[in-house]
Structures are given as C-alpha cells and as structure tokens.
Coordinates of C-alpha atoms in Angstrom, one line a residue:
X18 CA -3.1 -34.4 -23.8
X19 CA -2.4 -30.9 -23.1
X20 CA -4.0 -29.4 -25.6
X21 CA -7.5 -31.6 -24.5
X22 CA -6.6 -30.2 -21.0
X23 CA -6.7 -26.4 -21.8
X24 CA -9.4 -26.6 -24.1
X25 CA -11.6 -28.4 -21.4
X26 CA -10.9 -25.9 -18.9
X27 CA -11.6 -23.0 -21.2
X28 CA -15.0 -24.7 -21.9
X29 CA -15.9 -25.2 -18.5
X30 CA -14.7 -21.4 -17.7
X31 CA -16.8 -20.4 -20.3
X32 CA -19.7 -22.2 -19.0
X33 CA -19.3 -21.0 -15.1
X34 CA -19.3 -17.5 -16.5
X35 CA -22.3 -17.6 -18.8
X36 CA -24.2 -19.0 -15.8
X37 CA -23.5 -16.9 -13.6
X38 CA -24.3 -13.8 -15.8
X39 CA -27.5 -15.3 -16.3
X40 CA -28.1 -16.1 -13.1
X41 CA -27.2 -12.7 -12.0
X42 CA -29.9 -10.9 -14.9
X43 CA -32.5 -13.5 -13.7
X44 CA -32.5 -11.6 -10.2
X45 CA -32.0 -8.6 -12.0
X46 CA -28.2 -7.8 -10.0
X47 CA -29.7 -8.8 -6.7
X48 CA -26.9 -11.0 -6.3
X49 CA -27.8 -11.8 -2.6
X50 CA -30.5 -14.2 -4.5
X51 CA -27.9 -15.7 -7.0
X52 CA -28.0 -19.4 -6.5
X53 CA -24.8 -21.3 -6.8
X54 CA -22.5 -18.3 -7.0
X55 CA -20.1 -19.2 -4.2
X56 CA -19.0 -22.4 -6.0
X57 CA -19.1 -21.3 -9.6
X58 CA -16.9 -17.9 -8.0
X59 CA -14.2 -20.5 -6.5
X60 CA -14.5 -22.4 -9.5
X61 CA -13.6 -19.7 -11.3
X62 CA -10.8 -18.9 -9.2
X63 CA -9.0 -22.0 -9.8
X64 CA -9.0 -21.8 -13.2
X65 CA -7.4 -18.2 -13.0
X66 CA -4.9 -19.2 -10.9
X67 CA -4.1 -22.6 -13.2
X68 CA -3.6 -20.1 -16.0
X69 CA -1.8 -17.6 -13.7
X70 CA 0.7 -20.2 -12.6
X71 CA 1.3 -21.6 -16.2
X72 CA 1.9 -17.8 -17.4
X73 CA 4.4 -17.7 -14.8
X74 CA 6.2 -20.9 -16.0
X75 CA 9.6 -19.3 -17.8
X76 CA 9.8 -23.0 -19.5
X77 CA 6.7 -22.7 -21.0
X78 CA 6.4 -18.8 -22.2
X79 CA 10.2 -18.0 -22.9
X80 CA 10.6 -19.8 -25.9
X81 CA 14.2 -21.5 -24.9
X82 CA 12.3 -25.1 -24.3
X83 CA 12.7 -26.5 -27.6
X84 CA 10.1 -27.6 -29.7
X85 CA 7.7 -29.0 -27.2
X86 CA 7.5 -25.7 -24.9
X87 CA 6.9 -23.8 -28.5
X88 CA 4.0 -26.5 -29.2
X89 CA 2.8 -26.0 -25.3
X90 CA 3.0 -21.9 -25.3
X91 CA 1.2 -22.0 -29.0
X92 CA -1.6 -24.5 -27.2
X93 CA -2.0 -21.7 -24.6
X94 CA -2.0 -18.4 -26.6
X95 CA -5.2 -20.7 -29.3
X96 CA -6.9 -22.6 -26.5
X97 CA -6.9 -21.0 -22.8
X98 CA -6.7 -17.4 -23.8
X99 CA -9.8 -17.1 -25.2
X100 CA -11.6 -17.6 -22.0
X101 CA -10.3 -14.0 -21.4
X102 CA -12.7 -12.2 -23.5
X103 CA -15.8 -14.1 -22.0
X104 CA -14.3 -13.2 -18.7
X105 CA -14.3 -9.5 -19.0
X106 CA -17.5 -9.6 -21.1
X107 CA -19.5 -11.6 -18.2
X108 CA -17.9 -10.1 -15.0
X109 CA -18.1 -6.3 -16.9
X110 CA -21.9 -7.2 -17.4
X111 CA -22.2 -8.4 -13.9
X112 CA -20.9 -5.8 -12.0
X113 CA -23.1 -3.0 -14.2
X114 CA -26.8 -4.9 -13.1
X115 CA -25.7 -5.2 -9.9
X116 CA -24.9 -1.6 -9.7
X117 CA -28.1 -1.1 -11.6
X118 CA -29.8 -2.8 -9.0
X119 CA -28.0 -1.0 -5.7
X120 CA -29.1 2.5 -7.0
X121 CA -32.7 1.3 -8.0
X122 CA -32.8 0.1 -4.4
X123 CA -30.8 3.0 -2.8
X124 CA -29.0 -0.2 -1.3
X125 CA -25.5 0.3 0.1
X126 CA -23.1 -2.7 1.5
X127 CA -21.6 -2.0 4.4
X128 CA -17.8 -1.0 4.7
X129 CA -16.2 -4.4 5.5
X130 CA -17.7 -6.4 3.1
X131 CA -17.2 -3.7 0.2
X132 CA -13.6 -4.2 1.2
X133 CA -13.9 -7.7 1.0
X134 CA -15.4 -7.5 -2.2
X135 CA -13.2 -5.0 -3.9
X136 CA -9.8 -7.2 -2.6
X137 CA -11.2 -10.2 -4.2
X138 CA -11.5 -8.2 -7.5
X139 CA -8.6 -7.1 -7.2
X140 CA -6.8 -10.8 -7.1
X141 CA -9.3 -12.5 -9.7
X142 CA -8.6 -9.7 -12.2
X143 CA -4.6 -10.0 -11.2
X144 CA -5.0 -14.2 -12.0
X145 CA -7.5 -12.7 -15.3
X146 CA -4.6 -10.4 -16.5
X147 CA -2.2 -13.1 -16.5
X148 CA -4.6 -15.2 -18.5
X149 CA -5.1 -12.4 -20.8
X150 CA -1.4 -12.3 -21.7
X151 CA -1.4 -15.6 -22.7
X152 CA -2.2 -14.0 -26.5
X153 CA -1.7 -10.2 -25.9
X154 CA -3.0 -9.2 -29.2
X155 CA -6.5 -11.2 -29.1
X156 CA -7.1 -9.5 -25.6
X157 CA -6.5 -6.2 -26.5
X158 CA -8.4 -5.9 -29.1
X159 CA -11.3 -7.9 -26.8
X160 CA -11.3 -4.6 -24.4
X161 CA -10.5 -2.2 -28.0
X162 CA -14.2 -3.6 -28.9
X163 CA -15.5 -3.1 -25.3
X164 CA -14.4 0.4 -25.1
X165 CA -15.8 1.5 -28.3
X166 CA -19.1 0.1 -27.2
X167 CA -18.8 2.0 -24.1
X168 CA -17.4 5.5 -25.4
X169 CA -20.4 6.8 -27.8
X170 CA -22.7 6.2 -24.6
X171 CA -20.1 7.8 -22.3
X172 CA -19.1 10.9 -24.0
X173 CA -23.1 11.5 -24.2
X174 CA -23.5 11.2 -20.7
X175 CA -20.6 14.1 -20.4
X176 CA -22.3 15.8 -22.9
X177 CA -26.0 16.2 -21.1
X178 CA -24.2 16.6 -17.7
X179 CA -24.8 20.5 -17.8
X180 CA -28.4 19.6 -17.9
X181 CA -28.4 18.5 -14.5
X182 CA -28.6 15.0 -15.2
X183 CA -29.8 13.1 -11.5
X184 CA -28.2 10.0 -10.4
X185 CA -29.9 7.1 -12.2
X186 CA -29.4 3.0 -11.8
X187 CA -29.1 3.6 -16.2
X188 CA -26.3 6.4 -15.6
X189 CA -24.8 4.5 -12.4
X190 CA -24.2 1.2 -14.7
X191 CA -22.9 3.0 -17.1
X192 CA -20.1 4.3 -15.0
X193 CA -19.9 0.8 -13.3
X194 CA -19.3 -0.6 -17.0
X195 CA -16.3 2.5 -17.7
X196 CA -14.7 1.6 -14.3
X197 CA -14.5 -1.8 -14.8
X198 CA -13.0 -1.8 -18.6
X199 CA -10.4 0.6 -17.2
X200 CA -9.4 -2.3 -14.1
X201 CA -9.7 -4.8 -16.8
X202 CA -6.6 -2.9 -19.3
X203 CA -5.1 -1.6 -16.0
X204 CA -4.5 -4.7 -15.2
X205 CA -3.9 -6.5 -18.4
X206 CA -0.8 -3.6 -19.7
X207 CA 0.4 -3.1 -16.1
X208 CA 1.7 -4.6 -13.1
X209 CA 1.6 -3.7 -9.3
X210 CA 5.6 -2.7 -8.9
X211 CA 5.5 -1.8 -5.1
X212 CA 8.8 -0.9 -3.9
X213 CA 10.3 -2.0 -7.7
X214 CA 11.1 -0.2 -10.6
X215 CA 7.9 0.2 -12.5
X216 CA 8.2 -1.7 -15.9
X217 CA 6.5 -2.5 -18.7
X218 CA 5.2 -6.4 -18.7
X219 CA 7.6 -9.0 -21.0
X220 CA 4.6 -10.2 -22.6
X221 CA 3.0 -6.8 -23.6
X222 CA 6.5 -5.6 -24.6
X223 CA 6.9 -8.5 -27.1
X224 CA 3.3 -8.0 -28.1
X225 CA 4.1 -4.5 -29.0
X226 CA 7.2 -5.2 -31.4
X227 CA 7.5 -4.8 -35.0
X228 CA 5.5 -7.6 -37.0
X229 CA 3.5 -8.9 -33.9
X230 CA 0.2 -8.0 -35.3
X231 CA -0.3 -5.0 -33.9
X232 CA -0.5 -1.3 -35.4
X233 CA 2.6 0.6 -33.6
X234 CA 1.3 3.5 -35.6
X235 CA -1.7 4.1 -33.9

C-alpha cells in the first residue's frame, strides 16, 4: 500500500543517514576515508527527489482529490516527513566534524570541487525543503529546537570575541553548525524566485493560518 511504501522509505532514509553520520565521526570528519558514502549519498538523493516530486503533485497536496488524495496527503505529512528532522540533524552534524576536521588539519579543498560540493548542497537541501513541507509545523519546530541548541553557544562565542578569540576547529564547527541551520530554514520558508515575483511558499502560507497549530503571536 501506500502508506507501507512511505513508511519503508522513511526507514531506509533514516537508516542511510545514521550511517553515514557514524561513519563520518568514525574518521573523525575525514570524509575522504568514509566508506560507502557515494552510494548511501545517491541513495539519499533519490529518496529526496521521490518526496520532491510527490510534494509537487497538485492531486496529492491541494486537497480537491476527494477522499483518497486527503488519505494520501495525511499518509505523507505522518509517515515521510519525519525523515526531515533526521535529515537536518545528521547532515547539520556532518558538515560541523568535517569542518572540525579541515581546520584541525589546516586542510583546504580546492576551488572546483568546493563548487561541486556547495551546488550539490544546494539541490539535496532544495529536494530536503520540499520534504520538509510535507508537515510544515513538525519541521519547524525540528530547526526551532536546533536553533536553540545552537544560540546559547553562539551568542557566547560573540560575547568573548573582544578577547581575541583565534580560529579553532571547536569555534569553526560551531559556525559550520549556524550556517547550515540557516540553509536548512532558508530553504524550508523560501523559494529561489529568479526572474519571478518573490512569494511566500503555499504550503508555509497554509501552515501559517489561524488554527494550524502554530503560534501567529509569536
């Protein structure tokens, strides 16, 4: 069934992502010595995209398909979405040891390949947003909890920079970890509106209304 569908690939996301993340603090960031991270990245990928494509699918997430697109948008939002919050969790984690590990090592990648890298972040966490706004609410207050981890240990960093704080692998992955969170809403509340009207996202819009869970006081 469907439902059996989404909740299998949610599993298996999960899965692929803890992996990884454990492969990548096994060789402490070095992710040059990861093993199996090409496949587990493309597998990845594909589930992204699967979500992407059925977030795009106006029969499934208007509401106008009857009964069975209500049952089949209700199955996403309760059994794909939460994938979303292991995502950001394991590639925010990630990305901070292997920062940890290139200032530790005074290590640099070259120019094309940091290019490469940052364009392939750039679609995954596209493919991740759309996933994400399968259940709006749930994901927002995944990053809420993120951030507030993040902030107390930020705003001390800011605090101590008159003391002439040096460049550290602790202080770089703690930037890494601020950068990232901020991609990760960017792209959740936001989309890339090149030579259009800039707009605020359906989904986050109907999210937002009166009743939908979420405090439009704040």
């Amino acid at each position: 069934s469907f439902s059996r569908y989404l909740s299998a690939l949610c599993a298996i996301g999960k899965w692929l992502l803890e992996t990884s993340l454990s492969e990548c603090k096994r060789v402490e960031g070095d992710t040059e010595l990861m093993e199996g991270v090409d496949w587990r990245n493309d597998a990845i990928a594909q589930i992204l995209q699967c979500s992407d494509a059925m977030n795009g699918d106006y029969w499934l997430v208007s509401g106008t398909g009857g009964q069975e697109a209500a049952n089949a948008s209700q199955a996403l939002a309760s059994m794909l979405a939460p994938l979303y919050g292991p995502y950001c969790l394991c590639r925010v984690q990630m990305s901070c040891l292997e920062e940890h590990f290139m200032v530790k090592e005074e290590a640099d990648l070259d120019e094309i390949r940091e290019e490469i890298s940052a364009f392939g972040l750039e679609e995954e966490m596209a493919s991740a947003a759309s996933l994400g706004r399968l259940n709006v609410i749930a994901s927002m207050t995944t990053l809420s909890g993120m951030f507030q981890q993040c902030m107390p240990k930020l705003m001390a960093l800011f605090d101590s920079a008159g003391s002439g704080s040096e460049m550290s692998p602790e202080i770089a992955a703690l930037l890494e970890e601020a950068r990232m969170l901020l991609l990760c809403a960017g792209h959740l509340l936001t989309d890339d509106c090149v030579g259009e009207t800039p707009s605020i996202p359906e989904s986050v819009i109907h999210a937002c209304q009166p009743g939908s869970g979420i405090d439009n006081d704040a």
